[in-house]
Amino acid sequence: MEIRTIRYFLTVVDTGSISAASRALHVAQPSLSRRIRQLETSLGSELFVRHRGRLHISPAGARLLPVARDLVTRHDQAVTMMRALAEGREPRLTVACTVTTINDVLAPLAAVSRHAVLNLMEVPTAAIADTVSSGQADLGFSSHPVATDLEVSLVVRFPVFAQAPAEQPWAGRPTVALTELVREPLIVPTLAYSARRVSDDHLSRMSGPLGRQSVQEMDLPRAPRHWRHVARAWRSSPTNRSTACTRW
């Protein structure tokens, strides 16, 4: 199975017909049809079926599709990496992560490191694993593990910060326990933010998620102007187990 033939298969799938694929590939239609038939013969399966004059991917072709996309992506990544090494350049990694991780962790790292050559891809937390699995990114950073076949490792811990008025008794303290924090009226991010979801997950194991009666939700990065930033690390809670820097 040649990578070129796999590309032909993917183009036929994406364009929906042999004729459209031949135009996109600049390959003669008979030659393209012959290569697809050769691929089907080598695999022992029919990859396309015709129904009412239109070409459709077969069940076997649908099973091959994600594998084929992964093969082509990995081939291209290998070629890019080896060319970079041959030219004395550092290979470039594509990293999928949230905008918070980009701003607070990876962008500053890339700015000061002579070896960090990164393409930073802004992706919602829920889509990071799928982005890596599909080959669109080499690795991903997320605030908490997700159900995936990928290898997942805890690489760094970041604190979650509590902001409080200067007159709050916590203002002079280095840490605030989660059990203390939830007794007070809170302004928190919406559930669109991973810091909130991680905190709610931990709270559900204690006494239940944050109740609406004591919580005001708001989108980041807006914050009440009359509050003074205290920036005390909230280290007493497992919510600081994160590969993304999240602040409240």
mmCIF file of N, CA and C in Angstrom, residues 3 7 68-86 89-96 119 121 130-140 150:
data_model
loop_
_atom_site.group_PDB
_atom_site.id
_atom_site.type_symbol
_atom_site.label_atom_id
_atom_site.label_comp_id
_atom_site.label_asym_id
_atom_site.label_seq_id
_atom_site.Cartn_x
_atom_site.Cartn_y
_atom_site.Cartn_z
ATOM 1 N N ILE A 3 1.598 5.362 0.001
ATOM 2 C CA ILE A 3 0.966 6.567 0.547
ATOM 3 C C ILE A 3 0.221 7.314 -0.553
ATOM 4 N N ARG A 7 -3.649 8.469 -0.474
ATOM 5 C CA ARG A 7 -4.103 9.842 -0.744
ATOM 6 C C ARG A 7 -5.200 9.843 -1.810
ATOM 7 N N ALA A 68 -6.538 5.444 7.346
ATOM 8 C CA ALA A 68 -5.883 6.066 6.188
ATOM 9 C C ALA A 68 -5.494 7.508 6.482
ATOM 10 N N ARG A 69 -6.391 8.247 7.106
ATOM 11 C CA ARG A 69 -6.071 9.645 7.448
ATOM 12 C C ARG A 69 -4.884 9.694 8.408
ATOM 13 N N ASP A 70 -4.863 8.786 9.365
ATOM 14 C CA ASP A 70 -3.762 8.755 10.328
ATOM 15 C C ASP A 70 -2.444 8.405 9.640
ATOM 16 N N LEU A 71 -2.478 7.450 8.708
ATOM 17 C CA LEU A 71 -1.261 7.069 7.986
ATOM 18 C C LEU A 71 -0.684 8.247 7.211
ATOM 19 N N VAL A 72 -1.541 8.959 6.502
ATOM 20 C CA VAL A 72 -1.085 10.099 5.703
ATOM 21 C C VAL A 72 -0.550 11.208 6.604
ATOM 22 N N THR A 73 -1.244 11.479 7.707
ATOM 23 C CA THR A 73 -0.790 12.525 8.630
ATOM 24 C C THR A 73 0.569 12.171 9.213
ATOM 25 N N ARG A 74 0.725 10.926 9.644
ATOM 26 C CA ARG A 74 2.001 10.522 10.248
ATOM 27 C C ARG A 74 3.121 10.500 9.212
ATOM 28 N N HIS A 75 2.798 10.115 7.998
ATOM 29 C CA HIS A 75 3.799 10.153 6.928
ATOM 30 C C HIS A 75 4.280 11.583 6.708
ATOM 31 N N ASP A 76 3.337 12.518 6.627
ATOM 32 C CA ASP A 76 3.699 13.916 6.398
ATOM 33 C C ASP A 76 4.499 14.475 7.574
ATOM 34 N N GLN A 77 4.115 14.084 8.786
ATOM 35 C CA GLN A 77 4.856 14.540 9.962
ATOM 36 C C GLN A 77 6.279 14.003 9.956
ATOM 37 N N ALA A 78 6.441 12.737 9.572
ATOM 38 C CA ALA A 78 7.771 12.134 9.522
ATOM 39 C C ALA A 78 8.646 12.828 8.483
ATOM 40 N N VAL A 79 8.063 13.104 7.318
ATOM 41 C CA VAL A 79 8.819 13.787 6.268
ATOM 42 C C VAL A 79 9.238 15.178 6.727
ATOM 43 N N THR A 80 8.321 15.914 7.328
ATOM 44 C CA THR A 80 8.628 17.262 7.805
ATOM 45 C C THR A 80 9.725 17.231 8.861
ATOM 46 N N MET A 81 9.627 16.282 9.794
ATOM 47 C CA MET A 81 10.613 16.183 10.863
ATOM 48 C C MET A 81 12.000 15.855 10.312
ATOM 49 N N MET A 82 12.085 14.886 9.406
ATOM 50 C CA MET A 82 13.385 14.476 8.889
ATOM 51 C C MET A 82 14.008 15.564 8.011
ATOM 52 N N ARG A 83 13.190 16.293 7.275
ATOM 53 C CA ARG A 83 13.726 17.399 6.481
ATOM 54 C C ARG A 83 14.265 18.498 7.379
ATOM 55 N N ALA A 84 13.561 18.748 8.472
ATOM 56 C CA ALA A 84 14.031 19.765 9.415
ATOM 57 C C ALA A 84 15.356 19.354 10.037
ATOM 58 N N LEU A 85 15.469 18.092 10.410
ATOM 59 C CA LEU A 85 16.727 17.607 10.994
ATOM 60 C C LEU A 85 17.867 17.670 9.980
ATOM 61 N N ALA A 86 17.566 17.308 8.738
ATOM 62 C CA ALA A 86 18.599 17.330 7.705
ATOM 63 C C ALA A 86 19.096 18.744 7.442
ATOM 64 N N ARG A 89 17.438 22.226 11.463
ATOM 65 C CA ARG A 89 16.393 22.943 12.182
ATOM 66 C C ARG A 89 15.716 22.023 13.188
ATOM 67 N N GLU A 90 15.191 22.622 14.248
ATOM 68 C CA GLU A 90 14.434 21.851 15.227
ATOM 69 C C GLU A 90 13.080 21.468 14.633
ATOM 70 N N PRO A 91 12.657 20.215 14.830
ATOM 71 C CA PRO A 91 11.314 19.834 14.357
ATOM 72 C C PRO A 91 10.252 20.684 15.042
ATOM 73 N N ARG A 92 9.212 20.989 14.320
ATOM 74 C CA ARG A 92 8.127 21.817 14.845
ATOM 75 C C ARG A 92 6.997 20.918 15.336
ATOM 76 N N LEU A 93 6.552 21.176 16.561
ATOM 77 C CA LEU A 93 5.456 20.424 17.149
ATOM 78 C C LEU A 93 4.182 21.257 17.128
ATOM 79 N N THR A 94 3.071 20.616 16.826
ATOM 80 C CA THR A 94 1.775 21.262 16.908
ATOM 81 C C THR A 94 1.108 20.840 18.207
ATOM 82 N N VAL A 95 0.741 21.828 19.016
ATOM 83 C CA VAL A 95 0.190 21.568 20.343
ATOM 84 C C VAL A 95 -1.248 22.072 20.401
ATOM 85 N N ALA A 96 -2.168 21.203 20.787
ATOM 86 C CA ALA A 96 -3.569 21.575 20.970
ATOM 87 C C ALA A 96 -3.806 21.911 22.441
ATOM 88 N N ASN A 119 3.792 25.091 17.069
ATOM 89 C CA ASN A 119 2.572 25.635 16.473
ATOM 90 C C ASN A 119 1.492 25.473 17.529
ATOM 91 N N MET A 121 -2.221 25.552 18.698
ATOM 92 C CA MET A 121 -3.556 25.457 18.137
ATOM 93 C C MET A 121 -4.584 25.635 19.245
ATOM 94 N N ASP A 130 -9.560 14.572 20.807
ATOM 95 C CA ASP A 130 -9.915 14.225 19.430
ATOM 96 C C ASP A 130 -8.980 14.884 18.430
ATOM 97 N N THR A 131 -8.520 16.097 18.745
ATOM 98 C CA THR A 131 -7.603 16.796 17.847
ATOM 99 C C THR A 131 -6.279 16.054 17.743
ATOM 100 N N VAL A 132 -5.795 15.516 18.871
ATOM 101 C CA VAL A 132 -4.550 14.744 18.859
ATOM 102 C C VAL A 132 -4.784 13.397 18.178
ATOM 103 N N SER A 133 -5.897 12.745 18.504
ATOM 104 C CA SER A 133 -6.183 11.424 17.925
ATOM 105 C C SER A 133 -6.283 11.488 16.403
ATOM 106 N N SER A 134 -6.825 12.576 15.884
ATOM 107 C CA SER A 134 -7.001 12.707 14.436
ATOM 108 C C SER A 134 -5.706 13.071 13.715
ATOM 109 N N GLY A 135 -4.652 13.366 14.486
ATOM 110 C CA GLY A 135 -3.382 13.718 13.867
ATOM 111 C C GLY A 135 -3.223 15.181 13.553
ATOM 112 N N GLN A 136 -4.191 16.007 13.929
ATOM 113 C CA GLN A 136 -4.080 17.440 13.673
ATOM 114 C C GLN A 136 -3.057 18.098 14.590
ATOM 115 N N ALA A 137 -2.770 17.452 15.724
ATOM 116 C CA ALA A 137 -1.779 17.969 16.660
ATOM 117 C C ALA A 137 -0.908 16.816 17.146
ATOM 118 N N ASP A 138 0.328 17.145 17.531
ATOM 119 C CA ASP A 138 1.250 16.118 18.018
ATOM 120 C C ASP A 138 0.978 15.767 19.477
ATOM 121 N N LEU A 139 0.561 16.743 20.245
ATOM 122 C CA LEU A 139 0.217 16.515 21.641
ATOM 123 C C LEU A 139 -0.751 17.586 22.096
ATOM 124 N N GLY A 140 -1.361 17.354 23.243
ATOM 125 C CA GLY A 140 -2.319 18.313 23.764
ATOM 126 C C GLY A 140 -2.148 18.509 25.249
ATOM 127 N N LEU A 150 -5.454 7.602 24.077
ATOM 128 C CA LEU A 150 -4.142 8.231 24.068
ATOM 129 C C LEU A 150 -3.436 8.032 25.404
#
